[in-house]
Amino acid sequence: MAQLLLGQTLSFTANPWHAPIADAVNHERRGAVLVENGYIRAVGNADDLRAKHPDAKVTDHGDSLIMAGFIDAHAHYSQTAIIASWGKRLIDWLNTYTFPEETRFADREYADQVAKTYLDLNLSNGITTACAYCTIHPESVDAYFEAAQKRGLRMLGGKVMMDRNAPDELRDTAQSGYDDSKALLRKWHNVDRLSYVITPRFAPTSTETQLEATGALWAEFPDCLMQTHLSEQAEEIAWVQDLFPDQQDYLAVYEHFGLTGPGAVLGHSIYLSDREWDAVKASGSSLAHCPTSNAFIGSGLFNAKRAHEMHIPTGLATDIGGGSSFSMLRTMASAYEIGQLRGDALHPAQLLWMATQGSADALLVGNKIGNLVVGREGDIVVINLASTPVIEQRVARAENFWEVVFPTIMLGDDRAIEAVYVNGQPVG
Ligand code: GUN
Ligand code: ZN
């Protein structure tokens, strides 16, 4: 049966990084969204749509804001339990907290339990799609996709490949990494709403042989995404230079092995040279901005303005558990703060874009999800714009719509998430 959701609605008519905000955003004060058979069928004025669809089941969300569900372009579901681990920079953080935790995913029951917790936390924060790293264990991928499938979610992810510079229990080989990834890809890719993502962790944890096998696998299955990390921290970049002395820079390693191009999702990408920026753009690769992680692990300030000026598809990402929050509101706030530290004041519309359509474009699903427009899948978040006393008192002073929205971006969390719809169905 058709459902009509009433509230304020927000849709993008253009990219607010490239068009004036007033031309890029369609805001209806008394709006409505018609959802049927999992798809958005109409978006418009509440009175108009009520008159046109008198038989639809009406859910009135009052003054709350209805928009596309949030999309997390880069996360590690396997790091859910070690979020907020103290005191380390990237390499020590991986060795001290991350790798020991990831060894636990050899146990299928543990993987099932964390996958469930991870998806529950995502949904309570309005995240309806994520692109996740699992661990090297094929079981961790089965646990992730089975849990996502049960919830009807559009989710992306894949088995991490590492054949050096990681503990014994966390290493595959070039051959087994290739074979296991291929078997998982055949098992899960394009099943229901699931997509397999080829996942070499990052250059330091793969031998040249493994990177070569990974490039060959992607060439065999070019409609899959490929995700990895790039230029996150100074020590990491120096390490890559030592490990690959023949390559001129970090990105050149991935280029050499055929690991750039449309569908390559490069996490962090903070310290790119002019050559690397140009090569990312020329290749058609995507970037994932991980602001809470970049602050928490002490990595640095990603240049979101430059990425958008260059028209590079760029998503917003929690990077759980290097990232310090499951909230995409908090993640947008962190992106805003990092913009300020660079001298760039990102507009709330630009932040919301990155968290929805920007991430969808970066993951090559921008025609399926990411915007509240006719024909998209019914993944929707409903946001209470006065969810706490501090937000409420600030909103009382607001003089326009953006002054109503911005306090929730800066101060909101899961308490602001009033409802979530997945494939047109209310969650929980
Ligand atoms: N680089 C390689 N692996 C990781 C990881 O798990 N998290 C982050 N933030 N960076 C990485
Ligand atoms: Zn990451």
Coordinates of C-alpha atoms and ligand atoms in Angstrom, one line a residue:
M1 CA 0.0 0.0 0.0
A2 CA 1.2 3.5 -0.7
Q3 CA 2.4 5.5 2.2
L4 CA 2.3 9.3 2.5
L5 CA 4.9 10.8 4.8
L6 CA 4.2 14.4 5.9
G7 CA 6.8 16.9 7.2
Q8 CA 9.3 19.4 6.0
T9 CA 11.0 18.0 2.9
L10 CA 14.5 18.6 1.5
S11 CA 15.6 17.5 -2.0
F12 CA 18.5 18.5 -4.1
T13 CA 17.9 19.9 -7.6
A14 CA 21.6 20.6 -8.2
N15 CA 24.9 20.1 -6.4
P16 CA 25.2 23.0 -3.8
W17 CA 29.0 22.9 -4.2
H18 CA 28.5 24.0 -7.8
A19 CA 25.2 25.9 -7.9
P20 CA 23.8 28.7 -5.7
I21 CA 22.2 27.2 -2.6
A22 CA 18.8 28.6 -3.5
D23 CA 18.9 26.8 -6.9
A24 CA 20.3 23.6 -5.5
V25 CA 17.8 22.9 -2.7
N26 CA 14.1 22.4 -2.8
H27 CA 12.6 22.8 0.7
E28 CA 8.9 22.4 1.3
R29 CA 7.7 23.7 4.6
R30 CA 4.6 21.5 4.5
G31 CA 5.9 18.8 2.2
A32 CA 5.0 15.1 1.6
V33 CA 6.7 12.0 0.1
L34 CA 4.7 9.2 -1.4
V35 CA 6.4 5.8 -1.1
E36 CA 5.2 2.7 -2.7
N37 CA 6.7 -0.8 -3.3
G38 CA 10.0 0.4 -1.9
Y39 CA 10.4 3.5 -4.2
I40 CA 9.7 7.2 -3.9
R41 CA 6.7 7.9 -6.2
A42 CA 6.1 11.6 -5.6
V43 CA 7.6 14.5 -3.6
G44 CA 5.7 17.7 -3.3
N45 CA 3.3 19.9 -1.3
A46 CA 1.4 18.0 1.5
D47 CA -2.1 19.3 0.5
D48 CA -1.5 18.5 -3.2
L49 CA -0.3 15.0 -2.6
R50 CA -3.1 14.3 0.0
A51 CA -5.7 15.3 -2.6
K52 CA -4.1 13.2 -5.3
H53 CA -3.6 10.1 -3.2
P54 CA -6.6 9.9 -0.8
D55 CA -6.1 6.2 -0.2
A56 CA -2.5 6.3 0.9
K57 CA -1.7 5.6 4.5
V58 CA -0.6 8.9 6.1
T59 CA 2.2 9.3 8.6
D60 CA 2.5 12.8 9.9
H61 CA 6.0 13.7 11.1
G62 CA 4.9 17.2 12.0
D63 CA 7.7 19.8 11.7
S64 CA 10.4 17.2 11.4
L65 CA 12.7 17.2 8.3
I66 CA 12.3 14.3 5.8
M67 CA 15.3 13.7 3.5
A68 CA 17.3 10.9 1.9
G69 CA 18.9 8.5 4.4
F70 CA 22.5 9.1 5.3
I71 CA 25.2 7.2 3.4
D72 CA 28.5 6.4 5.0
A73 CA 31.1 6.1 2.3
H74 CA 33.9 4.4 4.4
A75 CA 33.6 2.4 7.6
H76 CA 35.1 -0.7 9.3
Y77 CA 32.2 -2.6 10.8
S78 CA 34.7 -4.9 12.5
Q79 CA 36.0 -1.9 14.5
T80 CA 32.6 -1.2 16.2
A81 CA 33.8 -2.5 19.6
I82 CA 37.0 -0.5 19.6
I83 CA 35.6 2.9 18.9
A84 CA 37.1 5.6 21.2
S85 CA 40.4 3.8 21.9
W86 CA 42.8 6.2 23.5
G87 CA 46.1 7.7 22.7
K88 CA 47.6 6.3 19.5
R89 CA 48.4 7.6 16.0
L90 CA 47.6 5.5 12.9
I91 CA 50.2 2.7 12.8
D92 CA 50.3 2.2 16.6
W93 CA 46.5 2.4 16.7
L94 CA 46.3 -0.4 14.1
N95 CA 48.8 -2.6 16.0
T96 CA 47.5 -1.9 19.5
Y97 CA 43.7 -1.9 19.1
T98 CA 42.6 -2.7 15.5
F99 CA 44.5 -5.9 14.6
P100 CA 43.9 -7.7 17.9
E101 CA 40.1 -6.9 17.6
E102 CA 40.0 -8.0 13.9
T103 CA 41.5 -11.4 14.8
R104 CA 38.3 -12.1 16.7
F105 CA 36.3 -12.3 13.5
A106 CA 37.6 -15.8 12.7
D107 CA 34.7 -16.7 15.1
R108 CA 31.5 -16.5 13.1
E109 CA 29.3 -16.0 16.1
Y110 CA 31.3 -13.0 17.2
A111 CA 31.1 -11.6 13.7
D112 CA 27.3 -12.1 13.6
Q113 CA 27.0 -10.3 16.9
V114 CA 29.1 -7.3 15.9
A115 CA 27.4 -7.1 12.5
K116 CA 24.1 -6.8 14.2
T117 CA 25.2 -4.2 16.6
Y118 CA 26.9 -2.2 13.8
L119 CA 23.7 -2.1 11.7
D120 CA 21.5 -1.3 14.7
L121 CA 23.8 1.7 15.5
N122 CA 23.8 2.8 11.8
L123 CA 20.1 2.7 11.6
S124 CA 19.6 4.6 14.9
N125 CA 21.7 7.3 13.4
G126 CA 19.8 7.4 10.1
I127 CA 22.5 5.7 8.1
T128 CA 20.7 3.5 5.6
T129 CA 23.7 2.6 3.4
A130 CA 27.4 2.1 4.2
C131 CA 30.5 0.9 2.4
A132 CA 32.4 -1.2 4.9
Y133 CA 35.6 -3.1 5.3
C134 CA 35.2 -6.5 6.9
T135 CA 38.2 -8.4 8.1
I136 CA 40.4 -10.9 6.2
H137 CA 38.1 -13.7 7.3
P138 CA 35.4 -14.7 4.7
E139 CA 33.1 -15.4 7.7
S140 CA 33.2 -11.7 8.5
V141 CA 31.8 -10.9 5.1
D142 CA 29.1 -13.5 5.3
A143 CA 28.1 -12.2 8.7
Y144 CA 27.9 -8.6 7.4
F145 CA 25.9 -9.3 4.3
E146 CA 23.5 -11.8 5.9
A147 CA 22.7 -9.2 8.6
A148 CA 22.2 -6.5 6.0
Q149 CA 20.1 -8.7 3.8
K150 CA 17.8 -9.6 6.7
R151 CA 17.2 -5.8 7.2
G152 CA 16.6 -5.2 3.5
L153 CA 19.5 -2.7 3.4
R154 CA 21.5 -1.5 0.4
M155 CA 25.0 -2.2 1.7
L156 CA 28.4 -2.5 0.2
G157 CA 31.5 -4.2 1.6
G158 CA 34.3 -6.7 1.2
K159 CA 37.0 -8.9 2.6
V160 CA 40.1 -7.1 3.6
M161 CA 43.2 -8.4 1.9
M162 CA 46.6 -8.2 3.7
D163 CA 49.6 -10.4 3.1
R164 CA 52.3 -8.5 5.0
N165 CA 52.9 -6.2 7.9
A166 CA 50.0 -7.7 9.9
P167 CA 49.9 -10.4 12.6
D168 CA 50.1 -14.0 11.3
E169 CA 46.4 -14.7 12.0
L170 CA 45.4 -11.6 9.9
R171 CA 47.4 -12.4 6.8
D172 CA 46.1 -14.1 3.7
T173 CA 48.3 -14.7 0.6
A174 CA 48.1 -13.2 -2.8
Q175 CA 46.5 -16.4 -4.0
S176 CA 44.1 -17.0 -1.1
G177 CA 43.1 -13.3 -1.0
Y178 CA 42.3 -13.4 -4.6
D179 CA 40.4 -16.7 -4.4
D180 CA 38.4 -15.9 -1.3
S181 CA 37.5 -12.4 -2.6
K182 CA 36.4 -13.9 -5.9
A183 CA 34.2 -16.6 -4.2
L184 CA 32.6 -13.9 -1.9
L185 CA 32.1 -11.6 -4.8
R186 CA 30.3 -14.4 -6.7
K187 CA 28.2 -15.2 -3.6
W188 CA 27.1 -11.7 -2.7
H189 CA 27.6 -9.2 -5.5
N190 CA 24.2 -7.8 -6.7
V191 CA 22.3 -10.2 -4.4
D192 CA 19.2 -8.2 -3.3
R193 CA 20.6 -4.8 -2.4
L194 CA 24.1 -5.9 -1.7
S195 CA 27.3 -5.1 -3.5
Y196 CA 30.7 -6.6 -3.1
V197 CA 33.7 -4.3 -2.9
I198 CA 37.3 -5.4 -3.6
T199 CA 39.2 -4.4 -0.5
P200 CA 43.0 -4.3 -0.3
R201 CA 43.5 -2.6 3.1
F202 CA 46.3 -0.2 2.0
A203 CA 49.6 -0.3 0.3
P204 CA 51.7 -1.2 3.4
T205 CA 49.8 -4.4 4.1
S206 CA 50.0 -5.9 0.6
T207 CA 53.0 -7.2 -1.3
E208 CA 53.4 -6.2 -4.9
T209 CA 52.2 -9.7 -5.8
Q210 CA 49.0 -9.2 -3.9
L211 CA 48.4 -5.7 -5.4
E212 CA 48.9 -7.3 -8.8
A213 CA 46.4 -10.0 -8.1
T214 CA 44.0 -7.4 -6.7
G215 CA 44.3 -5.4 -9.9
A216 CA 43.6 -8.5 -12.0
L217 CA 40.5 -9.3 -9.9
W218 CA 39.1 -5.9 -10.4
A219 CA 39.8 -6.1 -14.1
E220 CA 37.8 -9.3 -14.2
F221 CA 34.9 -7.7 -12.3
P222 CA 34.9 -4.1 -13.3
D223 CA 31.4 -3.3 -12.1
C224 CA 32.5 -3.9 -8.5
L225 CA 33.9 -1.0 -6.5
M226 CA 37.5 -1.1 -5.1
Q227 CA 38.2 0.6 -1.8
T228 CA 41.5 1.3 0.0
H229 CA 43.2 4.0 2.1
L230 CA 45.4 6.7 0.7
S231 CA 47.7 9.4 2.3
E232 CA 46.2 9.5 5.7
Q233 CA 49.2 10.2 7.9
A234 CA 52.8 11.4 7.5
E235 CA 54.4 8.3 9.0
E236 CA 52.3 6.1 6.7
I237 CA 53.3 8.0 3.6
A238 CA 57.0 7.7 4.5
W239 CA 56.5 4.0 5.0
V240 CA 54.9 3.6 1.6
Q241 CA 57.8 5.5 0.1
D242 CA 60.2 2.9 1.8
L243 CA 58.2 -0.1 0.7
F244 CA 57.7 1.1 -3.0
P245 CA 60.9 3.0 -3.8
D246 CA 60.2 2.8 -7.5
Q247 CA 56.9 4.7 -7.3
Q248 CA 57.0 8.5 -7.3
D249 CA 54.2 8.9 -4.7
Y250 CA 51.5 7.0 -2.8
L251 CA 48.8 7.2 -5.4
A252 CA 51.3 5.9 -8.1
V253 CA 51.4 2.6 -6.2
Y254 CA 47.7 2.1 -6.8
E255 CA 47.9 3.4 -10.3
H256 CA 50.7 1.0 -11.1
F257 CA 48.6 -2.0 -10.1
G258 CA 45.4 -0.8 -11.9
L259 CA 43.7 0.2 -8.6
T260 CA 42.5 3.7 -9.7
G261 CA 39.5 4.6 -11.9
P262 CA 35.8 5.0 -11.6
G263 CA 34.6 3.0 -8.6
A264 CA 37.9 3.3 -6.7
V265 CA 37.0 4.8 -3.3
L266 CA 40.1 6.3 -1.8
G267 CA 39.7 6.9 2.0
H268 CA 41.3 10.0 3.7
S269 CA 43.5 11.3 0.8
I270 CA 44.7 14.2 3.0
Y271 CA 48.2 14.8 1.8
L272 CA 47.9 14.7 -2.0
S273 CA 50.4 16.4 -4.1
D274 CA 49.2 18.5 -7.1
R275 CA 50.2 15.5 -9.3
E276 CA 48.1 13.1 -7.2
W277 CA 45.1 15.5 -7.2
D278 CA 45.2 15.7 -11.0
A279 CA 45.7 11.9 -11.3
V280 CA 42.7 11.2 -9.0
K281 CA 40.6 13.5 -11.1
A282 CA 41.8 12.1 -14.4
S283 CA 41.2 8.5 -13.3
G284 CA 37.6 9.1 -12.3
S285 CA 38.3 7.8 -8.8
S286 CA 36.2 8.8 -5.7
L287 CA 37.3 10.2 -2.4
A288 CA 35.9 9.5 1.1
H289 CA 36.2 12.3 3.7
C290 CA 36.6 10.9 7.2
P291 CA 36.6 14.0 9.4
T292 CA 36.1 12.6 12.9
S293 CA 38.7 9.9 12.2
N294 CA 41.2 12.5 10.8
A295 CA 40.8 14.5 14.0
F296 CA 40.7 11.6 16.4
I297 CA 43.8 9.8 15.1
G298 CA 45.4 13.1 14.5
S299 CA 45.8 12.7 10.8
G300 CA 45.0 16.1 9.3
L301 CA 42.7 18.4 7.4
F302 CA 41.2 17.0 4.2
N303 CA 40.6 19.6 1.5
A304 CA 36.9 19.2 0.7
K305 CA 36.8 22.5 -1.1
R306 CA 39.5 21.4 -3.6
A307 CA 37.9 18.0 -4.1
H308 CA 34.6 19.7 -5.1
E309 CA 36.2 22.4 -7.1
M310 CA 37.8 19.7 -9.2
H311 CA 34.5 17.8 -9.5
I312 CA 35.9 14.7 -7.9
P313 CA 33.1 12.5 -6.5
T314 CA 33.5 12.8 -2.7
G315 CA 31.5 11.1 0.0
L316 CA 31.3 11.6 3.8
A317 CA 32.4 8.8 6.1
T318 CA 32.4 7.8 9.7
D319 CA 35.5 5.6 9.3
I320 CA 34.3 3.6 12.4
G321 CA 36.3 2.8 14.6
G322 CA 39.1 5.3 13.8
G323 CA 36.2 7.7 13.5
S324 CA 34.8 8.7 16.8
S325 CA 31.0 8.7 16.1
F326 CA 28.3 6.7 14.5
S327 CA 26.4 9.9 14.0
M328 CA 26.4 11.4 10.5
L329 CA 25.3 14.7 12.1
R330 CA 28.4 14.7 14.3
T331 CA 30.4 13.7 11.2
M332 CA 29.0 16.7 9.3
A333 CA 29.9 18.9 12.3
S334 CA 33.4 17.6 12.2
A335 CA 33.6 18.3 8.4
Y336 CA 32.4 21.8 9.2
E337 CA 35.1 22.3 11.9
I338 CA 37.8 21.0 9.6
G339 CA 36.6 23.3 6.9
Q340 CA 36.9 26.2 9.4
L341 CA 40.4 25.2 10.3
R342 CA 41.3 25.4 6.6
G343 CA 39.5 28.8 6.2
D344 CA 36.5 27.3 4.3
A345 CA 33.0 27.7 5.8
L346 CA 31.0 24.8 4.4
H347 CA 27.3 25.6 4.0
P348 CA 24.9 23.2 5.7
A349 CA 23.5 22.3 2.3
Q350 CA 27.0 21.2 1.2
L351 CA 27.4 19.1 4.4
L352 CA 24.0 17.4 3.8
W353 CA 24.9 16.8 0.2
M354 CA 28.2 15.1 1.1
A355 CA 26.3 12.9 3.6
T356 CA 23.7 11.7 1.0
Q357 CA 24.1 12.4 -2.7
G358 CA 27.8 13.0 -2.5
S359 CA 28.4 9.6 -0.9
A360 CA 26.0 7.9 -3.3
D361 CA 27.9 9.4 -6.3
A362 CA 31.2 8.4 -4.8
L363 CA 29.9 4.8 -4.5
L364 CA 28.4 4.9 -8.0
V365 CA 24.8 4.4 -6.7
G366 CA 23.8 8.0 -7.2
N367 CA 20.9 7.0 -9.4
K368 CA 19.4 4.7 -6.8
I369 CA 19.8 6.5 -3.5
G370 CA 20.9 9.8 -2.0
N371 CA 18.2 12.2 -2.8
L372 CA 14.5 12.6 -2.1
V373 CA 13.3 12.5 -5.7
V374 CA 10.9 10.3 -7.7
G375 CA 12.3 7.0 -8.7
R376 CA 14.9 6.6 -5.9
E377 CA 14.7 3.8 -3.5
G378 CA 12.7 4.5 -0.3
D379 CA 15.6 5.0 2.1
I380 CA 14.6 8.0 4.2
V381 CA 15.5 9.7 7.4
V382 CA 13.2 11.9 9.5
I383 CA 15.1 14.4 11.6
N384 CA 13.7 16.2 14.6
L385 CA 15.1 19.8 14.3
A386 CA 14.6 20.6 18.0
S387 CA 15.7 17.3 19.7
T388 CA 17.5 18.7 22.7
P389 CA 17.1 21.8 24.9
V390 CA 20.2 23.5 23.6
I391 CA 19.1 23.0 19.9
E392 CA 15.6 24.0 20.7
Q393 CA 16.6 27.4 22.3
R394 CA 18.9 28.1 19.3
V395 CA 16.3 27.3 16.8
A396 CA 13.9 29.7 18.5
R397 CA 16.3 32.5 17.3
A398 CA 16.5 31.1 13.7
E399 CA 15.5 33.5 10.9
N400 CA 15.6 31.1 8.0
F401 CA 15.5 27.4 7.2
W402 CA 19.3 27.0 7.3
E403 CA 19.5 28.6 10.7
V404 CA 17.0 25.9 11.8
V405 CA 19.0 23.1 10.3
F406 CA 22.5 24.1 11.2
P407 CA 22.2 23.7 15.0
T408 CA 21.1 20.1 14.5
I409 CA 24.1 19.4 12.3
M410 CA 26.4 20.9 14.9
L411 CA 24.7 19.7 18.1
G412 CA 22.5 16.8 17.1
D413 CA 23.0 13.0 17.5
D414 CA 20.9 9.9 17.5
R415 CA 18.2 11.7 19.6
A416 CA 17.5 13.8 16.5
I417 CA 16.7 10.7 14.4
E418 CA 12.9 10.5 14.7
A419 CA 12.3 7.8 12.1
V420 CA 14.1 5.8 9.4
Y421 CA 12.6 4.1 6.4
V422 CA 14.4 1.3 4.6
N423 CA 13.2 0.3 1.1
G424 CA 10.0 2.2 2.0
Q425 CA 9.4 0.4 5.3
P426 CA 9.7 2.0 8.7
V427 CA 12.5 0.5 10.8
G428 CA 11.9 -0.8 14.3
Ligands
GUN1 N1 44.7 2.5 7.2 C1 44.8 1.1 7.1 N2 43.9 0.5 7.8 C2 43.1 1.5 8.4 C3 42.0 1.4 9.3 O1 41.5 0.4 9.7 N3 41.6 2.6 9.7 C4 42.1 3.8 9.3 N4 41.6 5.0 9.8 N5 43.2 3.9 8.5 C5 43.7 2.7 8.1
ZN2 ZN 39.3 3.3 7.1

